[in-house]
Each structure stands twice: as C-alpha cells, then as structure tokens.
C-alpha cells in the first residue's frame, strides 16, 4: 500500500472551462500516481451535479476523447459512478483535494469556501485569494495600491449599464480607443473583445455581459512580448519563481482571447529570449509582489506584457491555471529544470503542510 495520503482529484464544472479541466486532470492523475499517491476522482458536471468515480481506467477512457466535457449525459459511458446533488461525503473526508476546476463557480472562491467550511485541505489558494485574483477589478485595484503597473481600466456594473449605458460608455471613453472589453470574472479569454471604433461599444459590452454582469474596459497596449512568470510555494511556504514563458501570437491577432486560444496554429509557447537581465529581475519582482498582495497560496500564474513602448504591465492572475503537461504553466517549470510529476508533487506537499483555516 502507498505510504502517501489519498488525493482526491476534482474535475469538470459548470462553465466553459469544463473541457480544459477534464484535459488537465488526466495529466494530474497520472503524475500523482507516478509519485506514489492513491488517487480518487470526483467531478462536477456541466449541470452542477456531483460525481464519484470508482473506476479510474473507465474515467481515463473518457478523458482521452477529444474535447471531452463532463456532463450528465457523458457520465453514462463511464463505469461505476455515483451521482449526487451535493458533494460526496467521501470527498469531504479526503486528506487533501486537488481541484483542476477553473473559472466561475470553481476557482473563484466558491469551491474553496465549500472545502474550508468542511475543514478539508486542498491545493492552491484559499477562499479569499481565489476570489480576489478571479475578480479583475479588485485584483487590479490592489495591484495599483502597491505600485504594480497594470492597464488603466473602467468598471461597468450591471445596474449602471441597465440604467444608463451611455454614461458607462462615456466614462470608458476617457481611456481612448482602442480598448479591450472583458468579463470581470472571465477566464481562458472567454468574452474578451478588441474594440477599435465607437460603433462596436454596445455589441462588445453585451458579449462580455453574456459571461458576467460586471465588465471591465481596459486601455489597449500593443504587445511586444506577452509573457508569464509563475509561482509555486515549497513546504515552508517560500515562493519559487519559474522561468519566463512567452506567448507568440500570429501577427494578425490583437489579443489572446478564447477564439485564438482554441486555434493552435495562431499561437505558441516558448521560453522568453532576449530579455534584459534587469527586465527579468523586474518580472520576477512583480510576480512575487502580485502573489503577496492578492493573498495567493500554493501556486499561481502571473500574466504580463511588455508593450511596444517598453512598459512592463501585469495583465491578470490565475490562481488556478490550466495544469496540463502541454500548457504554458507546465512548460515554465520544465524550463526551470523541474519534471512535471515533481511540480504536481510539490503542490500537494505544500497543501499538506499548510495549516487548515484562516492563514
């Protein structure tokens, strides 16, 4: 028998990140088993029902399907499952939960709050850190408070837009065209649009509002380098920074949104090259400073940009990034000299050592 504790891997969720969670969970499960952990798997379907998987081999067969999503219909093809409307008791009794859920009703503090209420250990940030980092207006205001540069923004609340959309647009117009319109709590580039001319205001704001009643409008900075510097904490909660990864976009693309992310011919990831030593030092400083001010724990993905004028800006933060082996987060640690299995192991070890409760 394994001397290591059981790890409960949580996958799926009721948002557009469902398929990416399923994709990454396969790699996470393999890595945990390679490190000697006994793995149990649980899921939340797109319809918000809970699933307990008792046949990992059958689950793997489904996860290997292209663009697999965890739905009430899909679980009919998986052997030995148990469904419920509430989290399974065995999940809440787990020594540690490894959630791969991303986005709203997942990595935004909701699932973290559920687990904290039941006094369950889990990897990654706590309820507060997850909620802050997911909410772009809040995270950007906190970053600005400690002099971390981030694009200027205007916030459009639901009630203000319903009551007086013209005033909302007038305030946002102070940023000057072009701008980027985003859902306040979106992820994976969903609902993000590039707005060049005034006639696109209403259409693009409504696109973002399909995913969140609150919307932000950001000043557009033309990117010279789209980069990320990621962080994990060791068992003593000392932060370790990854190598810097650059996202190379097709020249025709202005922003790295959901449409571009789902066409691998339009982008690639590679270790950042030709960055001045002082710039590298500043990137690492901003990554650590952001991790601290947003009250993050365990690990996080810090996305940045160097624009055409040479200004370094923190764009956004993911407390629960995509963790698949083919993702930029995994690549950043591979370039650091860490094996994927060791990264996943390190994440679990930190969670097991961290005190349960308010920290």
Tab-separated table of C-alpha atoms in Angstrom:
chain	number	residue	atom	x	y	z
A	1	UNK	CA	0.000	0.000	0.000
A	2	UNK	CA	1.078	3.571	-0.647
A	3	UNK	CA	2.507	5.405	2.377
A	4	UNK	CA	1.332	8.672	0.887
A	5	UNK	CA	-2.172	10.005	1.561
A	6	UNK	CA	-5.137	9.681	-0.737
A	7	UNK	CA	-5.503	12.655	-3.083
A	8	UNK	CA	-8.992	13.488	-4.328
A	9	UNK	CA	-8.784	14.970	-7.832
A	10	UNK	CA	-11.731	17.195	-8.719
A	11	UNK	CA	-12.598	17.851	-12.386
A	12	UNK	CA	-15.275	19.334	-14.633
A	13	UNK	CA	-17.508	22.253	-13.509
A	14	UNK	CA	-20.460	24.167	-14.921
A	15	UNK	CA	-18.709	26.658	-17.166
A	16	UNK	CA	-16.763	26.866	-20.421
A	17	UNK	CA	-13.598	25.622	-18.685
A	18	UNK	CA	-15.136	22.173	-18.140
A	19	UNK	CA	-13.278	20.536	-21.033
A	20	UNK	CA	-9.927	22.110	-20.077
A	21	UNK	CA	-10.312	20.888	-16.513
A	22	UNK	CA	-11.009	17.372	-17.813
A	23	UNK	CA	-7.991	17.595	-20.111
A	24	UNK	CA	-5.604	18.666	-17.357
A	25	UNK	CA	-6.995	16.238	-14.768
A	26	UNK	CA	-5.789	13.287	-16.835
A	27	UNK	CA	-2.187	14.506	-16.579
A	28	UNK	CA	-2.572	15.402	-12.896
A	29	UNK	CA	-3.898	11.925	-12.048
A	30	UNK	CA	-1.043	10.257	-13.944
A	31	UNK	CA	1.537	12.444	-12.180
A	32	UNK	CA	0.096	11.750	-8.735
A	33	UNK	CA	0.086	8.007	-9.314
A	34	UNK	CA	3.650	8.183	-10.632
A	35	UNK	CA	4.663	9.795	-7.308
A	36	UNK	CA	3.004	7.035	-5.292
A	37	UNK	CA	-0.260	8.693	-4.248
A	38	UNK	CA	-3.515	6.768	-4.160
A	39	UNK	CA	-5.913	8.780	-6.298
A	40	UNK	CA	-9.670	9.101	-6.033
A	41	UNK	CA	-11.550	11.107	-8.666
A	42	UNK	CA	-14.630	13.276	-8.317
A	43	UNK	CA	-16.353	15.644	-10.674
A	44	UNK	CA	-18.940	18.350	-11.126
A	45	UNK	CA	-20.954	18.081	-14.328
A	46	UNK	CA	-21.925	20.965	-16.567
A	47	UNK	CA	-25.375	20.667	-14.975
A	48	UNK	CA	-23.840	21.116	-11.469
A	49	UNK	CA	-24.306	17.530	-10.293
A	50	UNK	CA	-21.547	15.779	-8.350
A	51	UNK	CA	-19.957	12.507	-9.446
A	52	UNK	CA	-17.814	9.948	-7.640
A	53	UNK	CA	-15.672	7.835	-9.970
A	54	UNK	CA	-14.785	4.366	-8.732
A	55	UNK	CA	-13.161	3.072	-11.921
A	56	UNK	CA	-10.183	5.252	-12.912
A	57	UNK	CA	-9.493	3.187	-16.027
A	58	UNK	CA	-13.002	3.823	-17.344
A	59	UNK	CA	-12.714	7.527	-16.475
A	60	UNK	CA	-9.388	7.702	-18.355
A	61	UNK	CA	-11.014	6.243	-21.466
A	62	UNK	CA	-13.491	9.104	-21.484
A	63	UNK	CA	-10.878	11.746	-20.663
A	64	UNK	CA	-8.884	10.568	-23.692
A	65	UNK	CA	-11.758	11.517	-26.009
A	66	UNK	CA	-11.198	14.730	-27.958
A	67	UNK	CA	-12.872	17.783	-26.370
A	68	UNK	CA	-14.471	15.643	-23.663
A	69	UNK	CA	-16.748	17.530	-21.287
A	70	UNK	CA	-18.139	16.180	-18.044
A	71	UNK	CA	-21.912	16.269	-18.443
A	72	UNK	CA	-24.806	14.279	-17.036
A	73	UNK	CA	-25.022	12.500	-20.378
A	74	UNK	CA	-21.279	11.811	-20.678
A	75	UNK	CA	-21.015	10.023	-17.333
A	76	UNK	CA	-23.406	7.331	-18.603
A	77	UNK	CA	-20.457	5.918	-20.579
A	78	UNK	CA	-18.186	5.737	-17.505
A	79	UNK	CA	-18.310	2.602	-15.376
A	80	UNK	CA	-19.027	2.558	-11.646
A	81	UNK	CA	-20.038	6.150	-10.981
A	82	UNK	CA	-22.197	7.529	-8.222
A	83	UNK	CA	-24.024	10.826	-8.676
A	84	UNK	CA	-25.480	13.237	-6.144
A	85	UNK	CA	-26.731	16.802	-5.921
A	86	UNK	CA	-24.375	17.533	-3.022
A	87	UNK	CA	-20.619	16.849	-2.664
A	88	UNK	CA	-19.995	13.154	-1.828
A	89	UNK	CA	-19.172	12.516	1.820
A	90	UNK	CA	-16.036	10.600	0.805
A	91	UNK	CA	-14.740	13.723	-0.997
A	92	UNK	CA	-15.157	15.791	2.167
A	93	UNK	CA	-13.304	13.122	4.156
A	94	UNK	CA	-10.285	13.211	1.817
A	95	UNK	CA	-6.870	14.077	3.307
A	96	UNK	CA	-6.335	16.596	0.507
A	97	UNK	CA	-8.288	17.741	-2.558
A	98	UNK	CA	-6.547	18.609	-5.837
A	99	UNK	CA	-9.035	20.686	-7.784
A	100	UNK	CA	-8.477	21.249	-11.508
A	101	UNK	CA	-11.677	23.311	-11.749
A	102	UNK	CA	-11.246	26.733	-13.367
A	103	UNK	CA	-13.354	29.854	-13.725
A	104	UNK	CA	-16.687	30.861	-12.219
A	105	UNK	CA	-18.269	28.600	-9.584
A	106	UNK	CA	-14.928	26.811	-9.386
A	107	UNK	CA	-11.615	28.617	-8.846
A	108	UNK	CA	-13.285	31.903	-7.867
A	109	UNK	CA	-13.538	31.063	-4.173
A	110	UNK	CA	-16.822	29.156	-4.322
A	111	UNK	CA	-15.412	25.614	-4.206
A	112	UNK	CA	-12.620	26.782	-1.885
A	113	UNK	CA	-15.240	28.160	0.514
A	114	UNK	CA	-17.112	24.864	0.439
A	115	UNK	CA	-13.972	22.901	1.313
A	116	UNK	CA	-12.889	25.361	4.013
A	117	UNK	CA	-16.336	25.187	5.610
A	118	UNK	CA	-15.964	21.402	5.835
A	119	UNK	CA	-12.355	21.733	7.136
A	120	UNK	CA	-10.875	19.943	4.114
A	121	UNK	CA	-7.303	20.513	2.946
A	122	UNK	CA	-6.868	21.489	-0.696
A	123	UNK	CA	-4.146	22.671	-3.031
A	124	UNK	CA	-3.851	26.265	-4.173
A	125	UNK	CA	-5.276	29.498	-2.828
A	126	UNK	CA	-7.841	29.830	-0.078
A	127	UNK	CA	-11.283	31.377	-0.499
A	128	UNK	CA	-10.118	34.976	-0.223
A	129	UNK	CA	-7.085	34.647	-2.507
A	130	UNK	CA	-9.053	32.739	-5.132
A	131	UNK	CA	-11.907	35.262	-5.083
A	132	UNK	CA	-9.636	38.316	-5.265
A	133	UNK	CA	-7.489	37.028	-8.122
A	134	UNK	CA	-10.511	35.920	-10.174
A	135	UNK	CA	-12.182	39.323	-9.903
A	136	UNK	CA	-10.203	41.511	-12.301
A	137	UNK	CA	-11.374	44.927	-10.998
A	138	UNK	CA	-10.496	44.020	-7.402
A	139	UNK	CA	-7.151	42.435	-8.238
A	140	UNK	CA	-6.111	45.381	-10.422
A	141	UNK	CA	-7.036	47.933	-7.765
A	142	UNK	CA	-4.960	46.031	-5.213
A	143	UNK	CA	-2.030	45.845	-7.611
A	144	UNK	CA	-2.235	49.582	-8.231
A	145	UNK	CA	-2.205	50.175	-4.457
A	146	UNK	CA	1.319	48.709	-4.242
A	147	UNK	CA	2.592	50.310	-7.462
A	148	UNK	CA	2.361	47.235	-9.680
A	149	UNK	CA	1.679	48.636	-13.175
A	150	UNK	CA	-1.435	47.300	-14.905
A	151	UNK	CA	-3.529	48.732	-17.764
A	152	UNK	CA	-5.866	51.585	-16.860
A	153	UNK	CA	-9.473	50.433	-16.645
A	154	UNK	CA	-13.087	51.461	-16.311
A	155	UNK	CA	-15.616	49.264	-14.472
A	156	UNK	CA	-19.158	48.845	-15.810
A	157	UNK	CA	-21.533	47.431	-13.193
A	158	UNK	CA	-24.725	45.640	-14.174
A	159	UNK	CA	-27.115	48.135	-12.587
A	160	UNK	CA	-25.308	51.118	-14.131
A	161	UNK	CA	-25.382	49.554	-17.595
A	162	UNK	CA	-29.104	48.760	-17.327
A	163	UNK	CA	-29.919	52.239	-16.029
A	164	UNK	CA	-27.675	54.429	-18.202
A	165	UNK	CA	-25.464	52.671	-20.769
A	166	UNK	CA	-24.471	55.933	-22.460
A	167	UNK	CA	-22.887	57.245	-19.245
A	168	UNK	CA	-20.972	53.976	-18.865
A	169	UNK	CA	-19.588	54.317	-22.374
A	170	UNK	CA	-18.771	57.997	-21.794
A	171	UNK	CA	-16.676	57.120	-18.719
A	172	UNK	CA	-14.933	54.289	-20.551
A	173	UNK	CA	-14.239	56.615	-23.492
A	174	UNK	CA	-11.809	58.500	-21.262
A	175	UNK	CA	-9.376	55.626	-21.895
A	176	UNK	CA	-9.377	56.484	-25.626
A	177	UNK	CA	-9.648	53.968	-28.431
A	178	UNK	CA	-8.725	51.187	-28.945
A	179	UNK	CA	-9.680	49.298	-25.778
A	180	UNK	CA	-10.174	45.716	-24.602
A	181	UNK	CA	-13.547	44.696	-23.130
A	182	UNK	CA	-13.596	41.773	-20.658
A	183	UNK	CA	-15.985	39.987	-18.301
A	184	UNK	CA	-14.916	40.923	-14.767
A	185	UNK	CA	-14.540	37.296	-13.702
A	186	UNK	CA	-13.934	35.558	-17.021
A	187	UNK	CA	-11.191	33.029	-17.732
A	188	UNK	CA	-9.452	31.445	-20.724
A	189	UNK	CA	-10.071	34.581	-22.778
A	190	UNK	CA	-13.837	33.955	-22.895
A	191	UNK	CA	-15.889	37.047	-23.789
A	192	UNK	CA	-12.857	39.266	-24.457
A	193	UNK	CA	-13.032	41.576	-27.478
A	194	UNK	CA	-10.842	44.211	-29.090
A	195	UNK	CA	-12.784	47.447	-29.587
A	196	UNK	CA	-11.369	49.828	-32.181
A	197	UNK	CA	-14.301	52.106	-33.053
A	198	UNK	CA	-17.266	53.545	-31.066
A	199	UNK	CA	-19.910	51.660	-33.055
A	200	UNK	CA	-18.623	48.392	-31.508
A	201	UNK	CA	-19.114	49.512	-27.899
A	202	UNK	CA	-22.605	48.118	-27.265
A	203	UNK	CA	-22.009	44.848	-29.126
A	204	UNK	CA	-18.735	44.073	-27.325
A	205	UNK	CA	-20.019	45.008	-23.890
A	206	UNK	CA	-23.020	42.735	-24.417
A	207	UNK	CA	-20.670	39.903	-25.455
A	208	UNK	CA	-18.803	40.276	-22.155
A	209	UNK	CA	-22.097	40.523	-20.242
A	210	UNK	CA	-23.063	37.081	-21.528
A	211	UNK	CA	-20.458	35.752	-19.091
A	212	UNK	CA	-20.582	38.289	-16.241
A	213	UNK	CA	-22.901	41.149	-15.317
A	214	UNK	CA	-19.828	43.197	-14.403
A	215	UNK	CA	-17.492	44.220	-17.217
A	216	UNK	CA	-14.155	45.992	-17.376
A	217	UNK	CA	-12.822	48.136	-20.179
A	218	UNK	CA	-9.028	48.284	-20.359
A	219	UNK	CA	-6.729	50.618	-22.207
A	220	UNK	CA	-5.182	48.649	-25.074
A	221	UNK	CA	-1.416	48.303	-25.098
A	222	UNK	CA	0.073	46.853	-28.256
A	223	UNK	CA	2.193	43.913	-27.043
A	224	UNK	CA	5.825	43.433	-27.925
A	225	UNK	CA	6.085	40.444	-25.580
A	226	UNK	CA	3.235	38.501	-23.942
A	227	UNK	CA	4.873	36.726	-21.019
A	228	UNK	CA	4.126	34.881	-17.804
A	229	UNK	CA	6.135	34.220	-14.674
A	230	UNK	CA	4.622	31.570	-12.433
A	231	UNK	CA	5.000	30.785	-8.758
A	232	UNK	CA	4.821	27.750	-6.511
A	233	UNK	CA	5.389	27.641	-2.757
A	234	UNK	CA	7.566	24.992	-1.145
A	235	UNK	CA	6.647	23.127	2.049
A	236	UNK	CA	7.897	26.071	4.142
A	237	UNK	CA	5.805	28.487	2.052
A	238	UNK	CA	8.829	30.036	0.393
A	239	UNK	CA	7.954	31.237	-3.101
A	240	UNK	CA	9.816	29.873	-6.126
A	241	UNK	CA	9.565	31.671	-9.473
A	242	UNK	CA	9.512	29.813	-12.770
A	243	UNK	CA	11.301	30.583	-15.990
A	244	UNK	CA	9.600	33.281	-18.055
A	245	UNK	CA	7.434	31.926	-20.877
A	246	UNK	CA	6.431	33.973	-23.914
A	247	UNK	CA	3.245	33.503	-25.924
A	248	UNK	CA	3.912	34.097	-29.606
A	249	UNK	CA	0.771	35.286	-31.398
A	250	UNK	CA	0.054	35.225	-35.100
A	251	UNK	CA	0.728	38.723	-36.461
A	252	UNK	CA	-2.934	39.120	-37.420
A	253	UNK	CA	-4.124	38.787	-33.802
A	254	UNK	CA	-4.508	41.756	-31.457
A	255	UNK	CA	-5.446	39.863	-28.287
A	256	UNK	CA	-5.092	36.352	-26.873
A	257	UNK	CA	-8.780	35.536	-26.379
A	258	UNK	CA	-10.839	32.326	-26.393
A	259	UNK	CA	-11.084	32.174	-30.192
A	260	UNK	CA	-7.300	32.408	-30.617
A	261	UNK	CA	-6.581	30.001	-27.730
A	262	UNK	CA	-8.642	27.327	-29.469
A	263	UNK	CA	-6.677	27.554	-32.722
A	264	UNK	CA	-3.158	26.274	-32.019
A	265	UNK	CA	-1.972	27.475	-35.425
A	266	UNK	CA	-2.310	31.061	-34.144
A	267	UNK	CA	-0.012	30.887	-31.127
A	268	UNK	CA	2.849	29.006	-29.497
A	269	UNK	CA	4.645	28.944	-26.139
A	270	UNK	CA	8.409	29.160	-25.692
A	271	UNK	CA	10.976	30.283	-23.159
A	272	UNK	CA	11.341	34.058	-23.363
A	273	UNK	CA	14.512	35.152	-25.105
A	274	UNK	CA	16.450	38.393	-25.436
A	275	UNK	CA	15.078	39.911	-22.226
A	276	UNK	CA	17.469	42.239	-20.453
A	277	UNK	CA	18.666	40.977	-17.057
A	278	UNK	CA	17.070	43.980	-15.340
A	279	UNK	CA	13.754	43.232	-17.049
A	280	UNK	CA	13.908	39.595	-15.896
A	281	UNK	CA	14.560	40.778	-12.348
A	282	UNK	CA	11.607	43.182	-12.534
A	283	UNK	CA	9.296	40.471	-13.918
A	284	UNK	CA	10.193	38.206	-11.003
A	285	UNK	CA	9.735	41.066	-8.540
A	286	UNK	CA	6.275	41.884	-9.887
A	287	UNK	CA	5.296	38.198	-9.846
A	288	UNK	CA	6.217	37.808	-6.183
A	289	UNK	CA	4.689	41.145	-5.225
A	290	UNK	CA	1.436	40.277	-7.011
A	291	UNK	CA	1.319	36.841	-5.356
A	292	UNK	CA	1.625	38.510	-1.961
A	293	UNK	CA	-0.790	41.417	-2.369
A	294	UNK	CA	-3.557	39.188	-3.793
A	295	UNK	CA	-3.130	36.783	-0.859
A	296	UNK	CA	-2.422	33.794	-3.074
A	297	UNK	CA	-1.245	30.408	-1.829
A	298	UNK	CA	0.309	27.251	-3.253
A	299	UNK	CA	0.799	28.317	-6.847
A	300	UNK	CA	-0.356	30.866	-9.413
A	301	UNK	CA	0.109	32.025	-12.987
A	302	UNK	CA	1.055	35.705	-13.366
A	303	UNK	CA	0.433	37.029	-16.897
A	304	UNK	CA	2.309	40.134	-18.033
A	305	UNK	CA	3.115	42.179	-21.105
A	306	UNK	CA	5.933	44.341	-22.380
A	307	UNK	CA	4.270	46.785	-24.747
A	308	UNK	CA	5.704	48.483	-27.829
A	309	UNK	CA	6.864	51.411	-25.672
A	310	UNK	CA	8.791	49.039	-23.410
A	311	UNK	CA	6.457	49.299	-20.388
A	312	UNK	CA	6.084	46.154	-18.273
A	313	UNK	CA	2.483	45.548	-17.145
A	314	UNK	CA	0.773	42.826	-15.129
A	315	UNK	CA	-2.312	41.834	-17.123
A	316	UNK	CA	-4.063	39.294	-14.903
A	317	UNK	CA	-3.558	36.445	-12.467
A	318	UNK	CA	-4.863	32.870	-12.447
A	319	UNK	CA	-4.958	31.223	-9.032
A	320	UNK	CA	-5.990	28.001	-10.809
A	321	UNK	CA	-4.282	27.880	-14.216
A	322	UNK	CA	-4.562	25.094	-16.755
A	323	UNK	CA	-2.258	22.362	-15.391
A	324	UNK	CA	-1.970	20.015	-18.370
A	325	UNK	CA	1.501	18.947	-19.485
A	326	UNK	CA	1.017	20.806	-22.790
A	327	UNK	CA	0.281	24.142	-21.112
A	328	UNK	CA	2.455	27.179	-20.501
A	329	UNK	CA	2.393	26.697	-16.711
A	330	UNK	CA	3.963	23.232	-17.021
A	331	UNK	CA	6.445	24.497	-19.622
A	332	UNK	CA	7.612	27.280	-17.302
A	333	UNK	CA	8.732	24.685	-14.742
A	334	UNK	CA	10.167	22.325	-17.334
A	335	UNK	CA	12.406	25.184	-18.465
A	336	UNK	CA	13.352	25.647	-14.802
A	337	UNK	CA	14.557	22.018	-14.744
A	338	UNK	CA	11.597	20.554	-12.823
A	339	UNK	CA	9.817	17.452	-14.025
A	340	UNK	CA	6.053	17.728	-14.357
A	341	UNK	CA	5.491	14.990	-11.765
A	342	UNK	CA	7.704	16.843	-9.282
A	343	UNK	CA	5.730	20.067	-9.762
A	344	UNK	CA	2.444	18.293	-9.014
A	345	UNK	CA	4.054	16.524	-6.030
A	346	UNK	CA	5.373	19.837	-4.696
A	347	UNK	CA	1.907	21.396	-4.926
A	348	UNK	CA	0.411	18.564	-2.854
A	349	UNK	CA	3.202	18.618	-0.263
A	350	UNK	CA	2.731	22.340	0.327
A	351	UNK	CA	-1.012	21.854	0.850
A	352	UNK	CA	-0.396	19.051	3.352
A	353	UNK	CA	1.967	21.228	5.390
A	354	UNK	CA	-0.133	24.369	5.348
A	355	UNK	CA	-2.339	24.987	8.410
A	356	UNK	CA	-6.050	24.430	7.830
A	357	UNK	CA	-8.183	27.501	8.325
A	358	UNK	CA	-7.510	31.224	8.218
A	359	UNK	CA	-3.846	31.942	7.425
